[in-house]
Amino acid sequence: MSNAMKISKNLPLLILLCLYCLPLLTQGLNQNERKPYIVYMGKLPVATTYAQKDHHHNLLATVIGDHQLARESQIHSYGKSFNGFVARLLPHEAEKLLEDDNVVSVFPNKLNKLHTTRSWDFLGLTENVKRQPTEESNLIVGVLDSGIWIDCPSFNDKGYGPPPSTWKGKCGAGKSPVDEEGHGTHTASTAAGVAVKGGSVYGIGEGTVRGGVEGGRIAMYKVCWPDRGCSDADVLAGFDEAIADGVNILSVSLGGSPKQFFTDPIAIGSFHAMKKGILTSCSAGNTGPSIHTVQNVAPWILTVAASSIDRKFITEVQLGDGKITSGRSINTFSPEEKLYPLFSGAVPSDPSSCDYDSLTNETVSGRIVYCPDNANNDFFIKQLGGAGSIVGLADEIDYSTPTIIPGVSVDADTAGKTILSYVNSTKNPKAVIRQTTSTTVPAPFVASFSSRGPQSITSNILKPDITAPGLDILAGFSKLTTLTATPLKTNDDTAELGYGSGQINPVGALDPGLVYNMSTNSYIAFLCKEGYNSTNIGAIIGTKGFDCSSIASPEGTDGINYPSMHIQIPSSNSTISAIFHRNVTNVGFSNSTYKAKVTTPKGLSIEVIPDTLKFSGLNQELSFKVVLKGSQIPTKNKILSASLEWNDSKYSVRSPIVVYKQ
């Protein structure tokens, strides 16, 4: 029995899969050194006798010219949900493979990064809300991440029966699926962890920790590794396995710099998932608050930004003169003394004055040390025997991170100046860092680190799609580590470019009234309208030589039945003009009438044709169009935000309408 199987023996409903070892995928250093390439061959052949590994080997041998070297170069074969392989190639060999009729695309293997209690109550999905336990227990959430710590109480399987008959997966042999970073355990328990009462971080933020689908099952695909990150090849292998295994939804909290869909493994893998009716939910990224940073922007992906809940972790610093200032951290340490000596390592004329090499045991030992922006400050201070760490940050601080010694991050312009002023006013400055407490605050707002749009890959698609809590969230952790939506706000001027359609409403999503349906063909037609050529489209959908003339051309500015409406216009344009064609399907009352309500800013006119939708049955589809006209966006603004709401006696279905000046 493999290690993976031994680990999962006591938790039969937790499906663990460990993919191949990432050190095999080390990048080559020059044109004469082999480096990993992904050779994508599209959909699986119909023939039942197809021997994929032999075919892949023969292709390689033909290009390389040596069977033994081809065998040594081959790293992995895909063949459960789509066709392809990973091999170490020279650049000219990669180009030669593209000439083969069976090969759709070839692209270098690159690395992606992981995107790093009360949240469900805040969203309205309380413990007392009416659940559907049978349906939930048959829901399998596939998670592509850093592995899982199965002994976490969030994954207790007491009372569960066998997996549903649709599940075809099994634990894979190989390296351990245990989570060494904590990220995978966190995301998995947030999605489908069982309720654990009394959850907290050493008493901070105590409450019931639970997932959105408490009765669901988790299939973990370990595609990320501490020393190598998350390679394209591993991520694509995760999709290949998960789709074939029969997951119902995929959670992918990782990504890299935006790239064209035909070289993006997450876009390609999620397209194959979409064809099987599997929704892929991806994080928008952690590189905000700058615009043009949003990741995972394919229209068949649900792109989720990070927002706050109504809880905030606060850590107070009391100075020797009695003044109290505060900042953000998760400081679980209780002070052993009333006050500690306070030392400032900040020297305005020397930006490196707080670097590790500049600090000494003599100046740091037994003291609380104040330093300007330094991400590893508490680690350095602990090594030098310091009693605590205060970091003054120039950027906005709206999230809390754990510290390995008493520590806190403060705003350099406010609390930081107060601390420095006190240090410079006395010969023996002292301070104490209090243990973190939680408090209730107005919410939600978009996290400063959450990546913002607009996106440049497909400029008329609004991304991110929605927001969900991503600040100060308690979830399961690994012991190896120490669309219905609600409008919300940002702490900057990015508006819908930060939060999309708004905060996710999980209860409302169960009974939305109207839905915007999209099919595989509608996505392909959209790609054709976007100007993708047959080669590029084939690289996404897995069919070489696709002809756009074989599919009906979509109408409207964006050419897709998306629930939001977005247009980017050049700054030189003097007017705004756009038409959006949409279809909605009635899933509410059999006989219902919806009336349009439009909210528009000054300078923009919006007409909805027709402005009334009368349904006579369930699953009936009706069409409408939205016509935008307006003068140039004012110089001081880059965004015009509007909205369309369809209302009947019970339901309100809202779509944001966003015009962005490039």
XYZ file of C-alpha atoms in Angstrom:
662
model
C 0.000 0.000 0.000
C 1.318 3.472 -0.869
C 2.045 6.123 1.741
C -0.894 8.114 0.419
C -3.214 5.168 0.957
C -1.865 4.551 4.472
C -2.421 8.168 5.418
C -6.009 8.148 4.179
C -6.952 4.819 5.805
C -8.665 6.450 8.774
C -10.405 9.068 6.674
C -11.981 7.197 3.734
C -13.980 10.129 2.462
C -10.969 12.368 2.041
C -9.564 11.603 -1.388
C -5.820 12.270 -1.639
C -3.849 12.403 -4.847
C -0.135 13.170 -5.049
C 1.205 14.008 -8.483
C 4.759 13.423 -9.673
C 7.732 15.114 -8.028
C 8.374 18.673 -9.116
C 12.194 18.556 -8.913
C 11.972 16.642 -12.201
C 10.746 19.864 -13.776
C 13.762 22.078 -13.137
C 14.159 24.646 -15.895
C 17.055 24.519 -18.345
C 19.565 27.339 -18.239
C 20.348 27.956 -21.918
C 19.439 27.140 -25.501
C 21.599 23.988 -25.427
C 20.091 22.626 -22.228
C 16.819 20.756 -22.177
C 13.950 22.279 -20.238
C 10.373 21.094 -19.632
C 7.724 21.812 -22.262
C 4.041 20.949 -22.217
C 2.984 19.260 -25.459
C -0.798 19.667 -25.654
C -2.613 17.319 -28.035
C -6.215 18.294 -27.327
C -9.092 15.932 -26.679
C -8.612 12.216 -26.182
C -8.765 9.955 -29.254
C -11.996 8.008 -29.731
C -10.148 4.733 -30.334
C -10.254 2.458 -27.284
C -6.970 0.802 -28.292
C -5.004 4.061 -28.146
C -1.736 3.578 -26.233
C -0.976 7.146 -25.228
C 2.438 6.673 -23.609
C 3.716 4.703 -26.602
C 2.381 7.348 -28.978
C 3.974 10.133 -26.942
C 7.288 8.270 -26.836
C 7.272 7.650 -30.593
C 6.562 11.333 -31.246
C 9.477 12.308 -29.047
C 11.812 9.741 -30.578
C 11.007 10.989 -34.073
C 11.861 14.564 -33.110
C 14.869 13.813 -30.885
C 16.235 11.040 -33.093
C 17.105 8.704 -30.233
C 14.703 6.311 -28.456
C 16.727 6.138 -25.247
C 17.073 9.918 -24.965
C 13.368 10.279 -25.763
C 12.539 7.883 -22.925
C 14.766 9.812 -20.518
C 13.284 13.144 -21.634
C 9.648 12.174 -21.113
C 8.342 13.328 -17.716
C 4.585 12.761 -17.651
C 1.695 11.775 -19.917
C -1.793 13.277 -19.719
C -4.553 10.957 -20.862
C -7.557 10.855 -18.553
C -9.427 14.011 -19.578
C -7.302 15.329 -22.456
C -4.233 14.264 -24.404
C -0.641 15.450 -24.088
C 2.639 15.034 -22.285
C 5.518 16.859 -20.597
C 9.085 16.384 -21.788
C 12.493 18.018 -21.589
C 13.149 19.523 -25.003
C 15.507 21.815 -26.828
C 13.820 24.863 -28.404
C 14.169 23.536 -31.969
C 12.635 20.203 -30.917
C 9.631 22.028 -29.465
C 9.167 23.868 -32.762
C 9.462 20.637 -34.737
C 6.792 18.944 -32.618
C 4.351 21.679 -33.614
C 4.581 20.462 -37.205
C 2.949 17.158 -36.254
C -0.775 16.994 -37.064
C -1.536 15.451 -33.659
C 0.037 18.306 -31.693
C -2.147 21.331 -30.944
C 0.360 23.499 -29.070
C 3.726 23.397 -27.314
C 4.678 25.846 -24.568
C 7.328 26.082 -21.822
C 6.488 24.880 -18.338
C 6.352 27.894 -15.995
C 5.749 28.326 -12.279
C 2.669 29.730 -10.564
C 2.257 30.945 -6.990
C -0.268 30.146 -4.285
C -2.696 32.928 -3.482
C -2.778 33.180 -0.062
C -14.774 31.292 11.223
C -17.306 33.941 10.959
C -17.134 34.474 7.265
C -20.078 32.198 6.366
C -22.270 33.805 9.052
C -21.379 37.211 7.641
C -22.520 36.042 4.192
C -25.854 34.850 5.583
C -24.995 31.136 5.449
C -25.428 30.580 9.186
C -25.321 27.248 11.007
C -29.118 27.390 11.296
C -29.825 27.962 7.615
C -31.809 25.152 5.960
C -29.348 22.699 4.390
C -29.669 19.801 1.937
C -27.469 17.163 3.617
C -28.001 14.403 1.050
C -27.143 16.630 -1.880
C -24.196 18.159 -0.024
C -22.732 14.762 0.900
C -22.691 13.840 -2.786
C -20.865 17.050 -3.727
C -17.151 16.546 -4.346
C -14.960 19.645 -4.237
C -11.688 19.162 -6.093
C -8.887 21.332 -4.702
C -5.666 21.978 -6.636
C -3.258 23.198 -3.988
C -0.351 22.374 -1.659
C -1.798 19.202 -0.134
C -3.752 18.598 3.049
C -3.296 17.829 6.747
C -5.900 15.092 7.173
C -5.791 15.001 10.986
C -7.244 18.508 11.121
C -10.652 18.343 12.908
C -12.251 20.089 9.919
C -11.896 16.817 7.992
C -13.523 14.475 10.520
C -15.621 11.956 8.537
C -17.819 10.681 11.386
C -21.321 9.875 10.108
C -20.393 9.827 6.425
C -21.263 6.973 4.115
C -19.331 5.836 1.048
C -18.534 8.316 -1.745
C -21.184 8.688 -4.477
C -21.118 6.209 -7.349
C -20.018 8.983 -9.706
C -16.628 9.127 -7.981
C -13.975 7.313 -10.047
C -10.830 8.481 -8.276
C -8.334 6.744 -6.040
C -5.289 7.762 -4.028
C -2.160 8.064 -6.123
C 1.224 6.638 -5.221
C 4.215 8.951 -5.044
C 5.341 11.713 -2.735
C 3.315 12.468 0.375
C 0.114 14.519 -0.065
C 0.645 16.051 3.387
C 0.426 19.846 3.392
C 3.763 21.381 4.390
C 2.662 24.994 3.826
C -0.860 25.141 5.251
C -2.403 26.782 2.190
C -4.156 23.679 0.872
C -5.535 22.748 4.292
C -6.873 26.285 4.701
C -8.593 26.433 1.301
C -10.006 22.893 1.578
C -11.506 23.457 5.033
C -12.921 26.809 3.931
C -14.679 25.111 1.018
C -16.008 21.949 2.663
C -14.733 21.533 6.220
C -17.128 20.190 8.850
C -18.180 22.448 11.721
C -15.623 22.636 14.547
C -16.897 24.493 17.600
C -14.516 26.579 19.674
C -12.102 27.185 16.829
C -9.612 30.009 17.379
C -5.970 31.003 17.182
C -5.008 30.489 20.836
C -8.282 32.066 21.917
C -8.310 34.855 19.310
C -11.443 35.057 17.129
C -13.108 32.121 18.858
C -16.165 30.639 17.158
C -17.298 27.767 14.955
C -14.928 27.099 12.077
C -16.676 25.497 9.086
C -16.747 25.261 5.341
C -19.346 26.539 2.911
C -20.526 23.004 2.115
C -20.195 21.261 5.484
C -21.399 17.890 4.217
C -19.314 17.922 1.060
C -16.294 15.796 0.264
C -12.805 16.969 -0.609
C -10.548 15.600 -3.328
C -7.095 17.124 -2.857
C -4.642 17.244 -5.766
C -1.207 18.286 -4.564
C 0.210 20.428 -7.368
C 2.322 22.846 -5.304
C 5.552 22.149 -3.450
C 7.504 24.245 -0.897
C 10.733 24.370 -2.891
C 9.343 24.678 -6.407
C 5.947 26.368 -6.356
C 3.154 25.216 -8.660
C 4.377 24.293 -12.143
C 2.144 24.531 -15.215
C 2.763 20.828 -15.842
C 1.571 19.810 -12.368
C -1.449 22.125 -12.492
C -2.523 20.689 -15.847
C -2.036 17.164 -14.473
C -4.301 18.093 -11.561
C -7.060 19.100 -13.981
C -6.529 15.914 -16.009
C -7.021 13.737 -12.928
C -9.812 15.730 -11.250
C -12.054 15.869 -14.320
C -11.734 12.121 -14.880
C -12.265 11.398 -11.166
C -15.686 13.053 -11.235
C -15.385 16.149 -9.051
C -18.361 18.523 -9.137
C -16.478 21.785 -8.661
C -12.818 22.812 -8.728
C -11.143 25.275 -6.368
C -7.852 26.735 -7.616
C -6.232 29.388 -5.395
C -3.064 29.905 -7.402
C -1.933 31.687 -10.535
C 0.790 33.521 -12.380
C 1.173 36.555 -14.574
C -1.713 36.882 -17.064
C -1.098 35.042 -20.309
C -3.031 34.271 -23.467
C -5.502 31.444 -22.956
C -3.788 29.141 -25.459
C -0.632 29.011 -23.274
C -2.411 29.149 -19.912
C -2.789 25.703 -18.272
C -5.484 26.952 -15.895
C -7.522 28.322 -18.819
C -7.015 25.118 -20.820
C -7.723 22.774 -17.909
C -10.795 24.719 -16.787
C -12.148 24.725 -20.366
C -12.082 20.921 -20.374
C -13.732 20.983 -16.934
C -16.440 23.332 -18.228
C -17.205 20.919 -21.096
C -17.944 18.268 -18.448
C -20.172 20.631 -16.460
C -17.552 21.326 -13.775
C -17.216 24.926 -12.559
C -13.679 26.135 -11.822
C -13.443 28.801 -9.124
C -10.115 30.667 -9.049
C -8.687 33.397 -6.872
C -8.152 36.759 -8.564
C -4.626 37.085 -7.172
C -2.790 38.782 -4.316
C -0.968 41.567 -6.180
C -3.363 44.465 -5.542
C -4.228 47.221 -5.128
C -2.689 48.214 -8.476
C -4.956 47.947 -11.513
C -4.304 45.484 -14.366
C -3.173 42.808 -11.885
C -6.136 40.397 -11.927
C -5.306 36.781 -12.821
C -7.325 33.769 -14.036
C -9.525 35.821 -16.357
C -10.973 33.270 -18.807
C -14.762 33.797 -19.056
C -15.440 30.136 -18.199
C -13.663 30.644 -14.841
C -15.364 32.165 -11.789
C -12.737 34.698 -10.688
C -13.030 35.594 -6.999
C -11.568 38.669 -5.283
C -10.855 38.879 -1.537
C -13.004 41.012 0.758
C -13.365 41.643 4.470
C -15.875 40.428 7.009
C -17.107 42.370 10.030
C -14.206 41.197 12.199
C -10.834 42.888 12.572
C -7.817 41.697 14.542
C -6.187 44.555 16.477
C -2.863 44.532 18.342
C -2.152 47.415 20.712
C 1.245 48.890 21.585
C 1.484 50.730 24.907
C 4.383 53.202 25.163
C 6.239 54.148 28.314
C 4.531 57.556 28.432
C 1.124 55.879 28.631
C 0.092 56.471 25.020
C -1.521 53.539 23.222
C -1.345 53.015 19.485
C -2.376 49.989 17.448
C -1.732 47.987 14.310
C -2.437 44.624 12.706
C -1.116 41.152 13.504
C -2.130 37.853 15.037
C -0.031 38.091 18.182
C -0.786 35.166 20.475
C 1.855 36.069 23.067
C 0.927 37.478 26.474
C 3.565 39.936 27.788
C 5.633 38.601 30.699
C 6.642 42.083 31.846
C 4.820 45.389 32.104
C 7.245 47.212 29.796
C 10.305 46.290 27.731
C 13.160 48.498 26.513
C 12.262 49.964 23.106
C 14.889 50.396 20.400
C 14.477 52.041 16.993
C 16.607 50.641 14.217
C 15.227 53.167 11.747
C 17.831 55.589 10.402
C 16.338 57.931 7.751
C 19.698 58.364 6.005
C 20.301 54.596 5.849
C 17.506 52.460 4.310
C 19.393 49.279 5.270
C 19.724 50.220 8.950
C 17.240 47.506 9.951
C 18.659 44.770 7.737
C 19.818 41.631 9.505
C 23.505 42.428 8.994
C 23.044 45.903 10.496
C 21.453 44.742 13.757
C 23.401 43.134 16.609
C 22.621 41.071 19.689
C 23.895 43.956 21.808
C 21.347 46.438 20.452
C 18.447 43.990 20.066
C 18.590 41.419 22.881
C 15.742 41.832 25.368
C 14.299 44.830 23.498
C 11.264 45.557 21.366
C 12.627 46.784 18.035
C 10.914 49.283 15.726
C 11.913 49.082 12.060
C 10.523 50.383 8.778
C 9.069 48.020 6.162
C 10.748 44.620 6.543
C 8.769 41.467 5.787
C 11.082 39.162 7.772
C 11.626 41.492 10.708
C 10.231 39.226 13.444
C 12.416 36.337 12.239
C 15.586 38.447 12.436
C 14.660 39.963 15.792
C 13.985 36.531 17.294
C 17.370 35.237 16.105
C 19.061 38.174 17.837
C 17.193 37.631 21.107
C 14.711 40.486 20.738
C 11.616 40.734 22.928
C 9.319 41.967 20.171
C 9.009 43.522 16.727
C 7.140 46.585 15.470
C 7.166 47.150 11.705
C 6.171 50.507 10.217
C 4.541 49.990 6.816
C 4.073 52.700 4.207
C 1.301 50.782 2.428
C -2.237 50.283 3.670
C -2.633 47.623 6.376
C -6.008 45.880 6.277
C -5.033 42.296 7.056
C -3.336 40.463 9.912
C -0.521 37.923 9.783
C 0.834 35.657 12.547
C 4.104 36.547 14.273
C 6.708 34.202 15.747
C 7.498 36.629 18.597
C 5.350 39.436 20.053
C 4.876 41.626 17.001
C 2.693 44.061 15.107
C 2.622 46.015 11.840
C 1.622 49.683 12.118
C 0.979 52.545 9.734
C 4.324 54.346 9.407
C 2.668 57.752 8.883
C 0.468 57.607 11.986
C 1.361 55.055 14.658
C 4.934 54.873 13.376
C 5.477 58.599 13.834
C 3.978 58.426 17.330
C 6.412 55.660 18.277
C 9.461 57.424 16.796
C 8.514 60.717 18.433
C 8.358 58.982 21.806
C 11.687 57.151 21.250
C 13.405 60.455 20.451
C 11.911 62.199 23.497
C 13.438 60.055 26.255
C 16.699 58.339 27.149
C 15.034 55.093 28.213
C 12.076 54.421 25.903
C 9.923 51.442 26.814
C 6.878 49.691 25.379
C 4.803 46.526 25.517
C 2.932 44.706 22.734
C -0.452 43.441 23.904
C -2.048 40.181 22.790
C -4.284 40.538 19.732
C -8.016 41.064 20.214
C -10.855 41.047 17.699
C -13.395 43.794 17.171
C -16.427 44.407 14.969
C -15.973 46.818 12.065
C -18.050 48.038 9.078
C -17.830 45.624 6.153
C -17.398 44.454 3.513
C -14.603 46.144 1.598
C -12.106 44.776 -0.919
C -8.759 43.755 0.562
C -5.827 45.940 -0.421
C -3.860 42.901 -1.626
C -6.694 41.582 -3.812
C -5.807 41.925 -7.500
C -7.761 44.451 -9.561
C -8.940 44.707 -13.148
C -9.283 45.714 -15.835
C -7.761 42.766 -17.612
C -6.083 42.979 -20.989
C -6.542 39.439 -22.330
C -10.241 39.902 -23.205
C -10.936 43.568 -22.577
C -14.756 43.409 -22.621
C -15.074 40.860 -19.811
C -15.304 42.284 -16.278
C -12.933 40.500 -13.912
C -12.953 39.649 -11.053
C -16.502 38.267 -11.160
C -17.379 38.430 -7.467
C -15.776 38.782 -4.049
C -15.710 36.448 -1.071
C -14.171 36.886 2.386
C -10.392 36.614 2.320
C -9.330 38.789 5.277
C -8.803 37.499 8.839
C -10.450 34.142 8.070
C -10.121 31.241 10.514
C -9.888 27.834 8.861
C -8.186 24.497 9.219
C -4.397 24.569 9.336
C -1.527 22.149 8.856
C 0.628 21.276 11.866
C 3.639 21.299 9.574
C 3.258 25.041 9.215
C 3.546 27.595 11.880
C -23.664 34.530 -8.473
C -25.953 36.559 -6.922
C -23.979 39.231 -5.230
C -24.204 42.313 -3.046
C -22.501 45.609 -4.002
C -19.704 46.669 -1.674
C -16.911 49.221 -1.450
C -13.192 49.538 -1.977
C -10.771 51.767 -0.121
C -9.613 53.180 -3.466
C -11.242 54.263 -6.734
C -11.209 50.891 -8.514
C -14.912 50.146 -7.805
C -16.147 47.130 -9.828
C -12.607 46.540 -11.112
C -11.894 45.400 -7.553
C -15.079 43.574 -6.616
C -16.811 42.635 -9.887
C -20.513 42.020 -9.343
C -20.113 42.313 -5.571
C -20.032 40.120 -2.468
C -21.086 36.508 -3.002
C -24.546 35.651 -1.642
C -24.520 31.860 -1.095
C -28.114 31.663 0.153
C -29.501 33.770 -2.697
C -27.514 31.740 -5.222
C -29.634 28.686 -4.361
C -32.734 30.465 -5.656
C -31.647 33.237 -8.065
C -34.795 33.724 -10.159
C -32.938 34.308 -13.437
C -29.685 32.859 -14.746
C -27.401 33.688 -17.672
C -26.583 30.386 -19.395
C -23.486 29.792 -21.516
C -22.429 26.733 -23.510
C -19.179 25.430 -24.953
C -20.142 26.803 -28.362
C -20.892 30.245 -26.933
C -17.391 30.419 -25.449
C -15.855 29.305 -28.743
C -17.881 31.913 -30.643
C -16.641 34.512 -28.175
C -13.018 33.521 -28.861
C -13.667 33.838 -32.600
C -15.096 37.326 -32.091
C -12.046 38.245 -29.991
C -9.862 37.527 -33.016
C -8.302 34.245 -31.929
C -7.123 32.341 -35.001
C -7.800 28.662 -35.642
C -4.453 27.616 -34.168
C -4.995 29.528 -30.931
C -8.593 28.366 -30.520
C -7.513 24.800 -31.179
C -4.901 25.120 -28.434
C -7.679 25.931 -25.951
C -10.479 23.599 -27.010
C -8.269 20.723 -28.139
C -9.293 20.597 -31.807
C -6.622 21.444 -34.323
C -7.589 23.591 -37.304
C -10.917 24.852 -35.925
C -12.819 26.992 -38.455
C -14.692 29.990 -36.999
C -16.978 30.078 -40.047
C -18.507 26.810 -38.816
C -20.125 28.551 -35.854
C -22.638 31.410 -35.713
C -21.069 34.802 -35.057
C -22.228 36.291 -31.730
C -23.948 39.662 -31.522
C -23.070 42.730 -29.520
C -20.005 44.520 -28.251
C -18.705 41.604 -26.203
C -20.277 38.660 -28.013
C -21.022 36.604 -24.911
C -23.955 36.068 -22.545
C -22.030 37.274 -19.500
C -23.898 38.401 -16.347
C -21.867 41.632 -16.179
C -21.374 44.204 -18.953
C -18.027 45.877 -19.491
C -16.344 47.971 -22.146
C -12.895 49.533 -22.284
C -12.561 52.564 -24.529
C -9.417 54.348 -25.707
C -8.738 57.642 -23.940
C -8.901 59.370 -27.332
C -12.541 58.346 -27.916
C -14.939 61.269 -27.756
C -18.089 59.181 -27.240
C -19.282 55.977 -25.589
C -21.252 53.509 -27.691
C -21.956 49.838 -26.971
C -24.704 47.230 -27.346
C -24.899 44.122 -25.152
C -27.131 41.201 -26.161
C -28.260 38.930 -23.345
C -30.468 35.870 -22.719
C -31.858 34.952 -19.313
C -33.482 31.695 -18.218
C -36.357 31.658 -15.738
C -35.668 29.410 -12.733
C -37.990 31.208 -10.290
C -41.786 31.235 -10.570
C -43.450 29.586 -13.548
C -45.412 32.718 -14.445
C -43.473 35.851 -13.649
C -42.904 39.349 -14.956
C -39.601 41.165 -14.507
C -39.167 44.896 -14.982
C -35.847 46.587 -15.659
C -34.428 49.183 -13.294
C -31.354 51.071 -14.488
C -28.992 53.149 -12.360
C -26.675 55.406 -14.368
C -24.054 58.063 -13.633
C -24.064 61.497 -15.219
C -22.937 61.469 -18.835
C -24.127 57.932 -19.621
C -27.526 56.870 -20.948
C -28.699 53.245 -20.876
C -31.718 51.797 -22.664
C -32.976 48.249 -22.056
C -34.991 46.718 -24.921
C -37.493 45.372 -23.960
C -37.707 46.738 -20.443
C -40.188 44.043 -19.353
C -39.740 40.256 -19.502
C -42.872 38.082 -19.201
C -42.237 34.383 -18.553
C -44.944 31.730 -18.919
C -42.966 28.721 -17.707
C -39.871 27.455 -15.968
C -36.619 27.189 -17.961
C -38.028 29.557 -20.573
C -35.417 31.821 -22.190
C -36.022 35.440 -23.138
C -33.677 37.910 -24.810
C -32.976 41.601 -24.333
C -30.340 44.125 -25.277
C -28.712 46.965 -23.388
C -27.719 50.064 -25.372
C -25.068 52.403 -23.937
C -24.500 55.933 -25.200
C -22.604 58.781 -23.663
C -20.096 61.547 -23.893
C -16.431 61.093 -23.089
C -15.593 60.007 -19.532
C -14.609 63.073 -17.464
C -10.852 63.651 -17.280
C -10.739 63.096 -13.513
C -12.464 59.700 -13.804
C -11.413 56.440 -15.425
C -14.561 54.497 -14.540
C -18.287 55.003 -15.071
C -20.305 52.575 -12.934
C -23.926 51.717 -13.684
C -26.226 48.760 -13.067
C -29.237 46.884 -14.411
C -31.680 45.160 -12.066
C -34.463 42.823 -13.155
C -37.152 42.814 -10.442
C -40.340 40.840 -9.925
C -42.423 40.247 -6.785
C -39.654 38.188 -5.129
C -36.391 38.308 -7.028
C -33.886 41.036 -7.793
C -31.211 40.090 -10.330
C -28.458 42.699 -10.643
C -25.776 43.121 -13.314
C -23.017 45.747 -13.084
C -22.327 47.874 -16.157
C -18.820 49.336 -16.250
C -17.149 51.678 -18.738
C -13.391 52.054 -18.321
C -11.176 54.649 -19.998
C -7.836 53.132 -20.982
